[in-house]
Amino acid sequence: MSITGVPLSCFIYGICAEASFRGMIQSGPELLSHLRGEEPGSAILIATVFIFNMLAFANTAVFIPLLNLNENDCASLNTAGLVTWHAFFIIFDGFVMFKSYVCVRRNLYFKIICIIALLYRIGWTIADLMFTGGTWDSENQACVYAANFQTGLHYTIADIICDALSTVAAVYMMIQNREGLKGITSVFKEVMSENG
């Protein structure tokens, strides 16, 4: 990585770390309230948001040491980075698929397709963890990241499938809305209330 690439990467990862840390701080008390029974509703979605932010923070925390590895920590830190990175995306895909499943009014066929898509993602994650990682190059005194093309291709396809299914669910919800285009305002308000 170039001399300008390291500070820029650290700056971007710093912004990511701050956003995920803030997400944990904001969702943590709400999660505790749900677990204590002080707030109505399920704690599963709040727990998912908290875990998502925790994994994002862990992934950014692992990134900085990856810039300056030695022979002792090359393989282990690369594995830690891979685990947090994949877990981050699996949690995100699961969250989006669940929200999409609710949008299609808990359709059984959609649920089965979502489960298959998530299992496909998890399967290729396991394969990627087995075939990808860091190895020490003693000749160049550097940690070399060896990515596996096949596993990378398939977990990327799995992420695209999850995104496409979520898009289909959103379009389905809009078509089923009897108010037509007036429903866009209510959907926008709902999204803003959930994420604002």
C-alpha positions as YAML, in Angstrom:
chain: A
units: angstrom
residues:
- id: 1
  name: MET
  ca: [0.00, 0.00, 0.00]
- id: 2
  name: SER
  ca: [1.32, 3.45, -0.85]
- id: 3
  name: ILE
  ca: [2.32, 6.08, 1.70]
- id: 4
  name: THR
  ca: [-0.88, 8.03, 0.96]
- id: 5
  name: GLY
  ca: [-3.01, 4.89, 0.95]
- id: 6
  name: VAL
  ca: [-2.31, 4.03, 4.59]
- id: 7
  name: PRO
  ca: [-3.49, 7.36, 6.09]
- id: 8
  name: LEU
  ca: [-6.52, 7.45, 3.80]
- id: 9
  name: SER
  ca: [-7.44, 3.85, 4.67]
- id: 10
  name: CYS
  ca: [-7.01, 4.55, 8.38]
- id: 11
  name: PHE
  ca: [-9.18, 7.67, 8.07]
- id: 12
  name: ILE
  ca: [-11.98, 5.77, 6.30]
- id: 13
  name: TYR
  ca: [-11.78, 2.88, 8.77]
- id: 14
  name: GLY
  ca: [-11.83, 5.42, 11.60]
- id: 15
  name: ILE
  ca: [-15.10, 6.84, 10.29]
- id: 16
  name: CYS
  ca: [-16.50, 3.28, 10.07]
- id: 17
  name: ALA
  ca: [-15.33, 2.51, 13.62]
- id: 18
  name: GLU
  ca: [-16.95, 5.70, 14.94]
- id: 19
  name: ALA
  ca: [-20.27, 4.96, 13.18]
- id: 20
  name: SER
  ca: [-20.39, 1.37, 14.40]
- id: 21
  name: PHE
  ca: [-19.40, 2.36, 17.94]
- id: 22
  name: ARG
  ca: [-22.15, 4.99, 17.95]
- id: 23
  name: GLY
  ca: [-24.57, 2.32, 16.69]
- id: 24
  name: MET
  ca: [-23.64, 0.06, 19.62]
- id: 25
  name: ILE
  ca: [-24.04, 2.92, 22.10]
- id: 26
  name: GLN
  ca: [-27.47, 3.80, 20.71]
- id: 27
  name: SER
  ca: [-28.85, 0.28, 20.34]
- id: 28
  name: GLY
  ca: [-27.35, -1.13, 23.57]
- id: 29
  name: PRO
  ca: [-29.72, 0.58, 26.04]
- id: 30
  name: GLU
  ca: [-32.72, -0.19, 23.85]
- id: 31
  name: LEU
  ca: [-31.66, -3.85, 23.70]
- id: 32
  name: LEU
  ca: [-31.35, -3.98, 27.50]
- id: 33
  name: SER
  ca: [-34.81, -2.43, 27.88]
- id: 34
  name: HIS
  ca: [-36.28, -5.08, 25.59]
- id: 35
  name: LEU
  ca: [-34.48, -7.90, 27.42]
- id: 36
  name: ARG
  ca: [-35.76, -6.63, 30.80]
- id: 37
  name: GLY
  ca: [-39.30, -6.47, 29.41]
- id: 38
  name: GLU
  ca: [-39.53, -2.69, 29.86]
- id: 39
  name: GLU
  ca: [-40.37, -2.14, 26.18]
- id: 40
  name: PRO
  ca: [-42.88, -4.11, 24.12]
- id: 41
  name: GLY
  ca: [-41.85, -6.11, 21.10]
- id: 42
  name: SER
  ca: [-39.12, -8.48, 20.16]
- id: 43
  name: ALA
  ca: [-35.50, -7.92, 21.07]
- id: 44
  name: ILE
  ca: [-34.32, -9.92, 18.05]
- id: 45
  name: LEU
  ca: [-34.14, -7.01, 15.60]
- id: 46
  name: ILE
  ca: [-32.46, -4.72, 18.14]
- id: 47
  name: ALA
  ca: [-30.01, -7.51, 19.01]
- id: 48
  name: THR
  ca: [-29.27, -7.94, 15.30]
- id: 49
  name: VAL
  ca: [-28.51, -4.24, 14.94]
- id: 50
  name: PHE
  ca: [-26.27, -4.35, 18.02]
- id: 51
  name: ILE
  ca: [-24.39, -7.46, 16.82]
- id: 52
  name: PHE
  ca: [-24.05, -5.96, 13.32]
- id: 53
  name: ASN
  ca: [-22.43, -2.83, 14.77]
- id: 54
  name: MET
  ca: [-20.24, -4.90, 17.10]
- id: 55
  name: LEU
  ca: [-18.93, -6.96, 14.17]
- id: 56
  name: ALA
  ca: [-18.36, -3.84, 12.07]
- id: 57
  name: PHE
  ca: [-16.37, -2.31, 14.93]
- id: 58
  name: ALA
  ca: [-14.37, -5.52, 15.41]
- id: 59
  name: ASN
  ca: [-13.59, -5.65, 11.70]
- id: 60
  name: THR
  ca: [-12.30, -2.07, 11.68]
- id: 61
  name: ALA
  ca: [-10.26, -2.76, 14.83]
- id: 62
  name: VAL
  ca: [-8.57, -5.70, 13.10]
- id: 63
  name: PHE
  ca: [-7.75, -3.69, 9.95]
- id: 64
  name: ILE
  ca: [-5.07, -1.38, 11.40]
- id: 65
  name: PRO
  ca: [-2.79, -4.20, 12.67]
- id: 66
  name: LEU
  ca: [-3.13, -5.89, 9.27]
- id: 67
  name: LEU
  ca: [-1.04, -3.06, 7.79]
- id: 68
  name: ASN
  ca: [2.06, -4.04, 9.75]
- id: 69
  name: LEU
  ca: [2.12, -7.79, 10.33]
- id: 70
  name: ASN
  ca: [4.98, -10.04, 11.34]
- id: 71
  name: GLU
  ca: [5.48, -13.78, 11.01]
- id: 72
  name: ASN
  ca: [3.80, -14.53, 14.35]
- id: 73
  name: ASP
  ca: [0.47, -12.81, 13.74]
- id: 74
  name: CYS
  ca: [0.10, -13.01, 9.95]
- id: 75
  name: ALA
  ca: [-2.24, -16.00, 9.78]
- id: 76
  name: SER
  ca: [-4.21, -15.33, 12.98]
- id: 77
  name: LEU
  ca: [-5.00, -11.66, 12.28]
- id: 78
  name: ASN
  ca: [-5.97, -12.41, 8.69]
- id: 79
  name: THR
  ca: [-8.31, -15.13, 9.97]
- id: 80
  name: ALA
  ca: [-9.79, -12.75, 12.55]
- id: 81
  name: GLY
  ca: [-10.37, -10.17, 9.83]
- id: 82
  name: LEU
  ca: [-12.04, -12.75, 7.59]
- id: 83
  name: VAL
  ca: [-14.31, -14.04, 10.36]
- id: 84
  name: THR
  ca: [-15.53, -10.58, 11.37]
- id: 85
  name: TRP
  ca: [-15.93, -9.51, 7.75]
- id: 86
  name: HIS
  ca: [-18.01, -12.54, 6.77]
- id: 87
  name: ALA
  ca: [-20.07, -12.46, 9.99]
- id: 88
  name: PHE
  ca: [-20.78, -8.77, 9.36]
- id: 89
  name: PHE
  ca: [-22.20, -9.53, 5.90]
- id: 90
  name: ILE
  ca: [-24.14, -12.61, 7.01]
- id: 91
  name: ILE
  ca: [-25.82, -10.63, 9.80]
- id: 92
  name: PHE
  ca: [-26.63, -7.84, 7.33]
- id: 93
  name: ASP
  ca: [-28.03, -10.29, 4.76]
- id: 94
  name: GLY
  ca: [-30.11, -12.01, 7.45]
- id: 95
  name: PHE
  ca: [-31.47, -8.68, 8.69]
- id: 96
  name: VAL
  ca: [-32.42, -7.51, 5.20]
- id: 97
  name: MET
  ca: [-33.95, -10.87, 4.33]
- id: 98
  name: PHE
  ca: [-36.05, -10.87, 7.51]
- id: 99
  name: LYS
  ca: [-37.34, -7.35, 6.82]
- id: 100
  name: SER
  ca: [-38.11, -8.41, 3.23]
- id: 101
  name: TYR
  ca: [-39.94, -11.49, 4.50]
- id: 102
  name: VAL
  ca: [-42.13, -9.24, 6.63]
- id: 103
  name: CYS
  ca: [-42.74, -6.97, 3.60]
- id: 104
  name: VAL
  ca: [-44.14, -9.89, 1.60]
- id: 105
  name: ARG
  ca: [-46.51, -10.67, 4.47]
- id: 106
  name: ARG
  ca: [-44.52, -13.67, 5.73]
- id: 107
  name: ASN
  ca: [-44.97, -15.65, 2.52]
- id: 108
  name: LEU
  ca: [-43.83, -19.26, 3.07]
- id: 109
  name: TYR
  ca: [-42.24, -19.62, -0.39]
- id: 110
  name: PHE
  ca: [-40.29, -16.39, 0.04]
- id: 111
  name: LYS
  ca: [-39.13, -17.61, 3.46]
- id: 112
  name: ILE
  ca: [-37.82, -20.86, 1.96]
- id: 113
  name: ILE
  ca: [-35.98, -18.97, -0.79]
- id: 114
  name: CYS
  ca: [-34.46, -16.63, 1.82]
- id: 115
  name: ILE
  ca: [-33.28, -19.55, 3.94]
- id: 116
  name: ILE
  ca: [-31.70, -21.22, 0.91]
- id: 117
  name: ALA
  ca: [-29.95, -17.95, -0.04]
- id: 118
  name: LEU
  ca: [-28.59, -17.50, 3.50]
- id: 119
  name: LEU
  ca: [-27.44, -21.13, 3.68]
- id: 120
  name: TYR
  ca: [-25.69, -20.65, 0.33]
- id: 121
  name: ARG
  ca: [-23.92, -17.58, 1.77]
- id: 122
  name: ILE
  ca: [-22.96, -19.40, 4.97]
- id: 123
  name: GLY
  ca: [-21.69, -22.43, 3.05]
- id: 124
  name: TRP
  ca: [-19.39, -20.34, 0.87]
- id: 125
  name: THR
  ca: [-18.26, -18.39, 3.93]
- id: 126
  name: ILE
  ca: [-17.11, -21.63, 5.54]
- id: 127
  name: ALA
  ca: [-15.31, -22.60, 2.32]
- id: 128
  name: ASP
  ca: [-13.67, -19.17, 2.14]
- id: 129
  name: LEU
  ca: [-12.46, -19.45, 5.73]
- id: 130
  name: MET
  ca: [-10.89, -22.79, 4.83]
- id: 131
  name: PHE
  ca: [-9.18, -21.72, 1.59]
- id: 132
  name: THR
  ca: [-8.37, -18.04, 2.09]
- id: 133
  name: GLY
  ca: [-5.97, -16.43, 4.53]
- id: 134
  name: GLY
  ca: [-2.62, -14.91, 5.23]
- id: 135
  name: THR
  ca: [0.68, -16.70, 4.83]
- id: 136
  name: TRP
  ca: [4.13, -15.46, 5.70]
- id: 137
  name: ASP
  ca: [6.54, -14.96, 2.79]
- id: 138
  name: SER
  ca: [9.96, -15.35, 4.42]
- id: 139
  name: GLU
  ca: [11.82, -14.35, 1.26]
- id: 140
  name: ASN
  ca: [10.13, -10.92, 1.08]
- id: 141
  name: GLN
  ca: [9.50, -10.68, 4.84]
- id: 142
  name: ALA
  ca: [5.85, -9.89, 4.24]
- id: 143
  name: CYS
  ca: [2.43, -11.26, 5.05]
- id: 144
  name: VAL
  ca: [0.73, -12.30, 1.83]
- id: 145
  name: TYR
  ca: [-3.05, -12.47, 1.63]
- id: 146
  name: ALA
  ca: [-4.08, -15.41, -0.54]
- id: 147
  name: ALA
  ca: [-7.67, -15.07, -1.69]
- id: 148
  name: ASN
  ca: [-9.57, -17.95, -3.26]
- id: 149
  name: PHE
  ca: [-11.26, -16.93, -6.53]
- id: 150
  name: GLN
  ca: [-13.96, -19.60, -6.40]
- id: 151
  name: THR
  ca: [-15.14, -18.89, -2.85]
- id: 152
  name: GLY
  ca: [-14.97, -15.13, -3.42]
- id: 153
  name: LEU
  ca: [-17.12, -15.46, -6.52]
- id: 154
  name: HIS
  ca: [-19.77, -17.55, -4.78]
- id: 155
  name: TYR
  ca: [-20.14, -15.52, -1.58]
- id: 156
  name: THR
  ca: [-20.42, -12.40, -3.75]
- id: 157
  name: ILE
  ca: [-23.14, -14.11, -5.82]
- id: 158
  name: ALA
  ca: [-24.91, -15.01, -2.55]
- id: 159
  name: ASP
  ca: [-24.83, -11.36, -1.43]
- id: 160
  name: ILE
  ca: [-26.25, -10.28, -4.82]
- id: 161
  name: ILE
  ca: [-29.02, -12.88, -4.52]
- id: 162
  name: CYS
  ca: [-29.95, -11.54, -1.07]
- id: 163
  name: ASP
  ca: [-30.01, -7.97, -2.43]
- id: 164
  name: ALA
  ca: [-32.11, -9.02, -5.42]
- id: 165
  name: LEU
  ca: [-34.62, -10.84, -3.20]
- id: 166
  name: SER
  ca: [-34.91, -7.77, -0.99]
- id: 167
  name: THR
  ca: [-35.51, -5.61, -4.06]
- id: 168
  name: VAL
  ca: [-38.20, -8.01, -5.29]
- id: 169
  name: ALA
  ca: [-39.88, -7.84, -1.87]
- id: 170
  name: ALA
  ca: [-39.82, -4.03, -1.91]
- id: 171
  name: VAL
  ca: [-41.33, -3.92, -5.42]
- id: 172
  name: TYR
  ca: [-43.95, -6.49, -4.39]
- id: 173
  name: MET
  ca: [-44.89, -4.35, -1.39]
- id: 174
  name: MET
  ca: [-45.28, -1.29, -3.59]
- id: 175
  name: ILE
  ca: [-47.44, -3.14, -6.14]
- id: 176
  name: GLN
  ca: [-49.65, -4.62, -3.41]
- id: 177
  name: ASN
  ca: [-50.22, -1.23, -1.85]
- id: 178
  name: ARG
  ca: [-53.79, -0.30, -2.82]
- id: 179
  name: GLU
  ca: [-53.10, 3.41, -2.57]
- id: 180
  name: GLY
  ca: [-50.71, 3.27, -5.50]
- id: 181
  name: LEU
  ca: [-48.03, 5.93, -5.52]
- id: 182
  name: LYS
  ca: [-49.45, 7.58, -2.38]
- id: 183
  name: GLY
  ca: [-47.96, 4.62, -0.53]
- id: 184
  name: ILE
  ca: [-44.46, 5.86, -1.29]
- id: 185
  name: THR
  ca: [-44.95, 8.63, 1.27]
- id: 186
  name: SER
  ca: [-45.98, 6.18, 3.98]
- id: 187
  name: VAL
  ca: [-43.11, 3.83, 3.13]
- id: 188
  name: PHE
  ca: [-40.70, 6.77, 3.23]
- id: 189
  name: LYS
  ca: [-42.09, 7.85, 6.61]
- id: 190
  name: GLU
  ca: [-41.77, 4.29, 7.95]
- id: 191
  name: VAL
  ca: [-38.16, 3.99, 6.78]
- id: 192
  name: MET
  ca: [-37.33, 7.39, 8.26]
- id: 193
  name: SER
  ca: [-38.95, 6.52, 11.59]
- id: 194
  name: GLU
  ca: [-37.02, 3.24, 11.79]
- id: 195
  name: ASN
  ca: [-33.68, 4.71, 10.73]
- id: 196
  name: GLY
  ca: [-33.89, 8.32, 11.79]
...
